[in-house]
Amino acid sequence: MASRKTIVTFDDYTRLSALLADKMMGMIADRKLLRDLASELQHAEVIESSKVPGDVVTMNSIVVLTEIGSGETDRYKLVYPEDANIAEGRLSVFAPVGTAILGYRVGDLVRWNVPSGTIELRIDAVTYQPERDAMTA
């Protein structure tokens, strides 16, 4: 994971905290991923939606990511678990990469361990952010 502080909107923090507290979620989701997300939220800077910088990955943001090792670029929408569908580019915040990118900014590198080593991604763009784009609509 990147070393800088995660930024999370108050609304995202509230909804994600409720999901983490849901006993049913604890039975169906990977416990390590839940702990990782809980840790990110515990250490996050929680701010009002109107104050979130436009280059921060928030829930329902669409992001462009590049894997540093391969140079492969992908585009995802970061969503709540019930909306996830990786085939359609909707990445759950409960997936390892989803947890890794939440609250980070364009240009940040995020790292996490996988069985085969460490994956490193760069956040290249936030092409849509609900908080930013709601203000310009």
PDB file of N, CA and C in Angstrom, residues 55-117:
ATOM      1  N   ASP A  55      -8.912  14.789  -7.657  1.00  0.00           N
ATOM      2  CA  ASP A  55      -8.066  13.693  -8.140  1.00  0.00           C
ATOM      3  C   ASP A  55      -8.010  12.512  -7.167  1.00  0.00           C
ATOM      4  N   VAL A  56      -8.900  12.491  -6.183  1.00  0.00           N
ATOM      5  CA  VAL A  56      -8.941  11.414  -5.188  1.00  0.00           C
ATOM      6  C   VAL A  56      -9.942  10.352  -5.637  1.00  0.00           C
ATOM      7  N   VAL A  57      -9.579   9.090  -5.455  1.00  0.00           N
ATOM      8  CA  VAL A  57     -10.468   7.975  -5.778  1.00  0.00           C
ATOM      9  C   VAL A  57     -11.469   7.810  -4.636  1.00  0.00           C
ATOM     10  N   THR A  58     -12.747   8.075  -4.933  1.00  0.00           N
ATOM     11  CA  THR A  58     -13.830   7.882  -3.979  1.00  0.00           C
ATOM     12  C   THR A  58     -14.710   6.744  -4.500  1.00  0.00           C
ATOM     13  N   MET A  59     -15.690   6.359  -3.701  1.00  0.00           N
ATOM     14  CA  MET A  59     -16.614   5.335  -4.162  1.00  0.00           C
ATOM     15  C   MET A  59     -17.350   5.841  -5.401  1.00  0.00           C
ATOM     16  N   ASN A  60     -17.513   4.945  -6.364  1.00  0.00           N
ATOM     17  CA  ASN A  60     -18.163   5.202  -7.656  1.00  0.00           C
ATOM     18  C   ASN A  60     -17.322   6.045  -8.601  1.00  0.00           C
ATOM     19  N   SER A  61     -16.059   6.267  -8.259  1.00  0.00           N
ATOM     20  CA  SER A  61     -15.138   6.916  -9.191  1.00  0.00           C
ATOM     21  C   SER A  61     -14.749   5.926 -10.288  1.00  0.00           C
ATOM     22  N   ILE A  62     -14.435   6.469 -11.448  1.00  0.00           N
ATOM     23  CA  ILE A  62     -13.871   5.667 -12.534  1.00  0.00           C
ATOM     24  C   ILE A  62     -12.402   6.037 -12.637  1.00  0.00           C
ATOM     25  N   VAL A  63     -11.547   5.020 -12.553  1.00  0.00           N
ATOM     26  CA  VAL A  63     -10.108   5.253 -12.501  1.00  0.00           C
ATOM     27  C   VAL A  63      -9.385   4.486 -13.595  1.00  0.00           C
ATOM     28  N   VAL A  64      -8.253   5.034 -14.016  1.00  0.00           N
ATOM     29  CA  VAL A  64      -7.358   4.365 -14.954  1.00  0.00           C
ATOM     30  C   VAL A  64      -6.116   3.978 -14.167  1.00  0.00           C
ATOM     31  N   LEU A  65      -5.807   2.680 -14.186  1.00  0.00           N
ATOM     32  CA  LEU A  65      -4.677   2.128 -13.439  1.00  0.00           C
ATOM     33  C   LEU A  65      -3.692   1.473 -14.386  1.00  0.00           C
ATOM     34  N   THR A  66      -2.408   1.634 -14.099  1.00  0.00           N
ATOM     35  CA  THR A  66      -1.373   0.958 -14.860  1.00  0.00           C
ATOM     36  C   THR A  66      -0.557   0.087 -13.929  1.00  0.00           C
ATOM     37  N   GLU A  67      -0.420  -1.203 -14.284  1.00  0.00           N
ATOM     38  CA  GLU A  67       0.449  -2.089 -13.523  1.00  0.00           C
ATOM     39  C   GLU A  67       1.880  -1.771 -13.937  1.00  0.00           C
ATOM     40  N   ILE A  68       2.712  -1.434 -12.955  1.00  0.00           N
ATOM     41  CA  ILE A  68       4.072  -0.983 -13.231  1.00  0.00           C
ATOM     42  C   ILE A  68       4.904  -2.067 -13.916  1.00  0.00           C
ATOM     43  N   GLY A  69       4.815  -3.304 -13.452  1.00  0.00           N
ATOM     44  CA  GLY A  69       5.627  -4.385 -14.011  1.00  0.00           C
ATOM     45  C   GLY A  69       5.352  -4.678 -15.470  1.00  0.00           C
ATOM     46  N   SER A  70       4.079  -4.733 -15.849  1.00  0.00           N
ATOM     47  CA  SER A  70       3.711  -5.120 -17.209  1.00  0.00           C
ATOM     48  C   SER A  70       3.376  -3.936 -18.108  1.00  0.00           C
ATOM     49  N   GLY A  71       3.059  -2.788 -17.518  1.00  0.00           N
ATOM     50  CA  GLY A  71       2.633  -1.638 -18.302  1.00  0.00           C
ATOM     51  C   GLY A  71       1.177  -1.740 -18.736  1.00  0.00           C
ATOM     52  N   GLU A  72       0.479  -2.795 -18.309  1.00  0.00           N
ATOM     53  CA  GLU A  72      -0.918  -2.999 -18.680  1.00  0.00           C
ATOM     54  C   GLU A  72      -1.794  -1.958 -17.998  1.00  0.00           C
ATOM     55  N   THR A  73      -2.698  -1.368 -18.777  1.00  0.00           N
ATOM     56  CA  THR A  73      -3.598  -0.338 -18.266  1.00  0.00           C
ATOM     57  C   THR A  73      -5.025  -0.861 -18.258  1.00  0.00           C
ATOM     58  N   ASP A  74      -5.738  -0.583 -17.172  1.00  0.00           N
ATOM     59  CA  ASP A  74      -7.142  -0.974 -17.049  1.00  0.00           C
ATOM     60  C   ASP A  74      -7.937   0.198 -16.511  1.00  0.00           C
ATOM     61  N   ARG A  75      -9.234   0.156 -16.765  1.00  0.00           N
ATOM     62  CA  ARG A  75     -10.159   1.190 -16.297  1.00  0.00           C
ATOM     63  C   ARG A  75     -11.235   0.498 -15.468  1.00  0.00           C
ATOM     64  N   TYR A  76     -11.473   1.008 -14.261  1.00  0.00           N
ATOM     65  CA  TYR A  76     -12.458   0.412 -13.363  1.00  0.00           C
ATOM     66  C   TYR A  76     -13.311   1.486 -12.714  1.00  0.00           C
ATOM     67  N   LYS A  77     -14.518   1.079 -12.353  1.00  0.00           N
ATOM     68  CA  LYS A  77     -15.371   1.889 -11.489  1.00  0.00           C
ATOM     69  C   LYS A  77     -15.333   1.227 -10.120  1.00  0.00           C
ATOM     70  N   LEU A  78     -14.967   1.968  -9.088  1.00  0.00           N
ATOM     71  CA  LEU A  78     -14.888   1.439  -7.728  1.00  0.00           C
ATOM     72  C   LEU A  78     -16.281   1.457  -7.117  1.00  0.00           C
ATOM     73  N   VAL A  79     -16.806   0.272  -6.778  1.00  0.00           N
ATOM     74  CA  VAL A  79     -18.196   0.161  -6.340  1.00  0.00           C
ATOM     75  C   VAL A  79     -18.314  -0.604  -5.023  1.00  0.00           C
ATOM     76  N   TYR A  80     -19.507  -0.513  -4.446  1.00  0.00           N
ATOM     77  CA  TYR A  80     -19.831  -1.317  -3.265  1.00  0.00           C
ATOM     78  C   TYR A  80     -20.005  -2.770  -3.711  1.00  0.00           C
ATOM     79  N   PRO A  81     -19.807  -3.718  -2.788  1.00  0.00           N
ATOM     80  CA  PRO A  81     -19.808  -5.142  -3.170  1.00  0.00           C
ATOM     81  C   PRO A  81     -21.032  -5.597  -3.964  1.00  0.00           C
ATOM     82  N   GLU A  82     -22.204  -5.101  -3.617  1.00  0.00           N
ATOM     83  CA  GLU A  82     -23.419  -5.560  -4.301  1.00  0.00           C
ATOM     84  C   GLU A  82     -23.491  -5.100  -5.753  1.00  0.00           C
ATOM     85  N   ASP A  83     -22.674  -4.131  -6.150  1.00  0.00           N
ATOM     86  CA  ASP A  83     -22.671  -3.618  -7.525  1.00  0.00           C
ATOM     87  C   ASP A  83     -21.503  -4.149  -8.352  1.00  0.00           C
ATOM     88  N   ALA A  84     -20.657  -4.973  -7.744  1.00  0.00           N
ATOM     89  CA  ALA A  84     -19.441  -5.440  -8.419  1.00  0.00           C
ATOM     90  C   ALA A  84     -19.753  -6.375  -9.581  1.00  0.00           C
ATOM     91  N   ASN A  85     -19.006  -6.197 -10.662  1.00  0.00           N
ATOM     92  CA  ASN A  85     -19.047  -7.086 -11.820  1.00  0.00           C
ATOM     93  C   ASN A  85     -17.781  -6.794 -12.611  1.00  0.00           C
ATOM     94  N   ILE A  86     -16.740  -7.554 -12.343  1.00  0.00           N
ATOM     95  CA  ILE A  86     -15.429  -7.261 -12.938  1.00  0.00           C
ATOM     96  C   ILE A  86     -15.473  -7.344 -14.464  1.00  0.00           C
ATOM     97  N   ALA A  87     -16.328  -8.201 -15.021  1.00  0.00           N
ATOM     98  CA  ALA A  87     -16.445  -8.302 -16.477  1.00  0.00           C
ATOM     99  C   ALA A  87     -16.940  -6.993 -17.088  1.00  0.00           C
ATOM    100  N   GLU A  88     -17.674  -6.211 -16.300  1.00  0.00           N
ATOM    101  CA  GLU A  88     -18.171  -4.910 -16.754  1.00  0.00           C
ATOM    102  C   GLU A  88     -17.340  -3.755 -16.214  1.00  0.00           C
ATOM    103  N   GLY A  89     -16.194  -4.079 -15.599  1.00  0.00           N
ATOM    104  CA  GLY A  89     -15.292  -3.040 -15.105  1.00  0.00           C
ATOM    105  C   GLY A  89     -15.706  -2.430 -13.787  1.00  0.00           C
ATOM    106  N   ARG A  90     -16.611  -3.080 -13.061  1.00  0.00           N
ATOM    107  CA  ARG A  90     -17.053  -2.577 -11.754  1.00  0.00           C
ATOM    108  C   ARG A  90     -16.339  -3.375 -10.669  1.00  0.00           C
ATOM    109  N   LEU A  91     -15.391  -2.727 -10.029  1.00  0.00           N
ATOM    110  CA  LEU A  91     -14.489  -3.335  -9.053  1.00  0.00           C
ATOM    111  C   LEU A  91     -14.977  -3.091  -7.635  1.00  0.00           C
ATOM    112  N   SER A  92     -15.141  -4.172  -6.868  1.00  0.00           N
ATOM    113  CA  SER A  92     -15.592  -4.043  -5.485  1.00  0.00           C
ATOM    114  C   SER A  92     -14.515  -3.422  -4.613  1.00  0.00           C
ATOM    115  N   VAL A  93     -14.940  -2.578  -3.700  1.00  0.00           N
ATOM    116  CA  VAL A  93     -14.028  -2.017  -2.704  1.00  0.00           C
ATOM    117  C   VAL A  93     -13.524  -3.124  -1.783  1.00  0.00           C
ATOM    118  N   PHE A  94     -14.204  -4.277  -1.754  1.00  0.00           N
ATOM    119  CA  PHE A  94     -13.770  -5.412  -0.946  1.00  0.00           C
ATOM    120  C   PHE A  94     -12.744  -6.284  -1.667  1.00  0.00           C
ATOM    121  N   ALA A  95     -12.457  -5.995  -2.938  1.00  0.00           N
ATOM    122  CA  ALA A  95     -11.383  -6.686  -3.660  1.00  0.00           C
ATOM    123  C   ALA A  95     -10.055  -6.056  -3.237  1.00  0.00           C
ATOM    124  N   PRO A  96      -8.973  -6.820  -3.275  1.00  0.00           N
ATOM    125  CA  PRO A  96      -7.685  -6.252  -2.836  1.00  0.00           C
ATOM    126  C   PRO A  96      -7.313  -4.946  -3.529  1.00  0.00           C
ATOM    127  N   VAL A  97      -7.463  -4.877  -4.831  1.00  0.00           N
ATOM    128  CA  VAL A  97      -7.095  -3.638  -5.529  1.00  0.00           C
ATOM    129  C   VAL A  97      -8.088  -2.525  -5.207  1.00  0.00           C
ATOM    130  N   GLY A  98      -9.349  -2.865  -4.977  1.00  0.00           N
ATOM    131  CA  GLY A  98     -10.344  -1.865  -4.600  1.00  0.00           C
ATOM    132  C   GLY A  98      -9.999  -1.197  -3.284  1.00  0.00           C
ATOM    133  N   THR A  99      -9.666  -2.016  -2.291  1.00  0.00           N
ATOM    134  CA  THR A  99      -9.231  -1.484  -1.002  1.00  0.00           C
ATOM    135  C   THR A  99      -7.961  -0.657  -1.169  1.00  0.00           C
ATOM    136  N   ALA A 100      -7.066  -1.128  -2.036  1.00  0.00           N
ATOM    137  CA  ALA A 100      -5.768  -0.458  -2.213  1.00  0.00           C
ATOM    138  C   ALA A 100      -5.902   0.943  -2.801  1.00  0.00           C
ATOM    139  N   ILE A 101      -6.858   1.155  -3.698  1.00  0.00           N
ATOM    140  CA  ILE A 101      -6.930   2.461  -4.374  1.00  0.00           C
ATOM    141  C   ILE A 101      -7.855   3.464  -3.689  1.00  0.00           C
ATOM    142  N   LEU A 102      -8.753   3.003  -2.840  1.00  0.00           N
ATOM    143  CA  LEU A 102      -9.700   3.916  -2.201  1.00  0.00           C
ATOM    144  C   LEU A 102      -8.961   5.022  -1.449  1.00  0.00           C
ATOM    145  N   GLY A 103      -9.293   6.259  -1.774  1.00  0.00           N
ATOM    146  CA  GLY A 103      -8.743   7.397  -1.049  1.00  0.00           C
ATOM    147  C   GLY A 103      -7.394   7.889  -1.516  1.00  0.00           C
ATOM    148  N   TYR A 104      -6.824   7.223  -2.530  1.00  0.00           N
ATOM    149  CA  TYR A 104      -5.535   7.676  -3.047  1.00  0.00           C
ATOM    150  C   TYR A 104      -5.754   8.575  -4.262  1.00  0.00           C
ATOM    151  N   ARG A 105      -4.671   9.210  -4.726  1.00  0.00           N
ATOM    152  CA  ARG A 105      -4.775  10.255  -5.736  1.00  0.00           C
ATOM    153  C   ARG A 105      -4.064   9.881  -7.024  1.00  0.00           C
ATOM    154  N   VAL A 106      -4.413  10.618  -8.075  1.00  0.00           N
ATOM    155  CA  VAL A 106      -3.730  10.472  -9.351  1.00  0.00           C
ATOM    156  C   VAL A 106      -2.226  10.648  -9.120  1.00  0.00           C
ATOM    157  N   GLY A 107      -1.446   9.732  -9.679  1.00  0.00           N
ATOM    158  CA  GLY A 107       0.009   9.754  -9.529  1.00  0.00           C
ATOM    159  C   GLY A 107       0.509   8.869  -8.408  1.00  0.00           C
ATOM    160  N   ASP A 108      -0.354   8.495  -7.467  1.00  0.00           N
ATOM    161  CA  ASP A 108       0.053   7.617  -6.364  1.00  0.00           C
ATOM    162  C   ASP A 108       0.339   6.208  -6.869  1.00  0.00           C
ATOM    163  N   LEU A 109       1.294   5.581  -6.218  1.00  0.00           N
ATOM    164  CA  LEU A 109       1.572   4.162  -6.434  1.00  0.00           C
ATOM    165  C   LEU A 109       0.991   3.396  -5.268  1.00  0.00           C
ATOM    166  N   VAL A 110       0.279   2.315  -5.562  1.00  0.00           N
ATOM    167  CA  VAL A 110      -0.259   1.458  -4.511  1.00  0.00           C
ATOM    168  C   VAL A 110       0.335   0.070  -4.688  1.00  0.00           C
ATOM    169  N   ARG A 111       0.673  -0.545  -3.575  1.00  0.00           N
ATOM    170  CA  ARG A 111       1.293  -1.869  -3.579  1.00  0.00           C
ATOM    171  C   ARG A 111       0.555  -2.770  -2.609  1.00  0.00           C
ATOM    172  N   TRP A 112       0.501  -4.033  -2.958  1.00  0.00           N
ATOM    173  CA  TRP A 112       0.001  -5.021  -2.014  1.00  0.00           C
ATOM    174  C   TRP A 112       0.576  -6.371  -2.379  1.00  0.00           C
ATOM    175  N   ASN A 113       0.623  -7.234  -1.391  1.00  0.00           N
ATOM    176  CA  ASN A 113       1.220  -8.564  -1.569  1.00  0.00           C
ATOM    177  C   ASN A 113       0.185  -9.542  -2.101  1.00  0.00           C
ATOM    178  N   VAL A 114       0.629 -10.345  -3.051  1.00  0.00           N
ATOM    179  CA  VAL A 114      -0.159 -11.454  -3.593  1.00  0.00           C
ATOM    180  C   VAL A 114       0.707 -12.694  -3.480  1.00  0.00           C
ATOM    181  N   PRO A 115       0.134 -13.894  -3.635  1.00  0.00           N
ATOM    182  CA  PRO A 115       0.940 -15.110  -3.486  1.00  0.00           C
ATOM    183  C   PRO A 115       2.208 -15.131  -4.346  1.00  0.00           C
ATOM    184  N   SER A 116       2.161 -14.511  -5.525  1.00  0.00           N
ATOM    185  CA  SER A 116       3.330 -14.546  -6.407  1.00  0.00           C
ATOM    186  C   SER A 116       4.303 -13.391  -6.198  1.00  0.00           C
ATOM    187  N   GLY A 117       4.033 -12.513  -5.225  1.00  0.00           N
ATOM    188  CA  GLY A 117       4.928 -11.385  -4.980  1.00  0.00           C
ATOM    189  C   GLY A 117       4.154 -10.125  -4.638  1.00  0.00           C
TER     190      GLY A 117
END
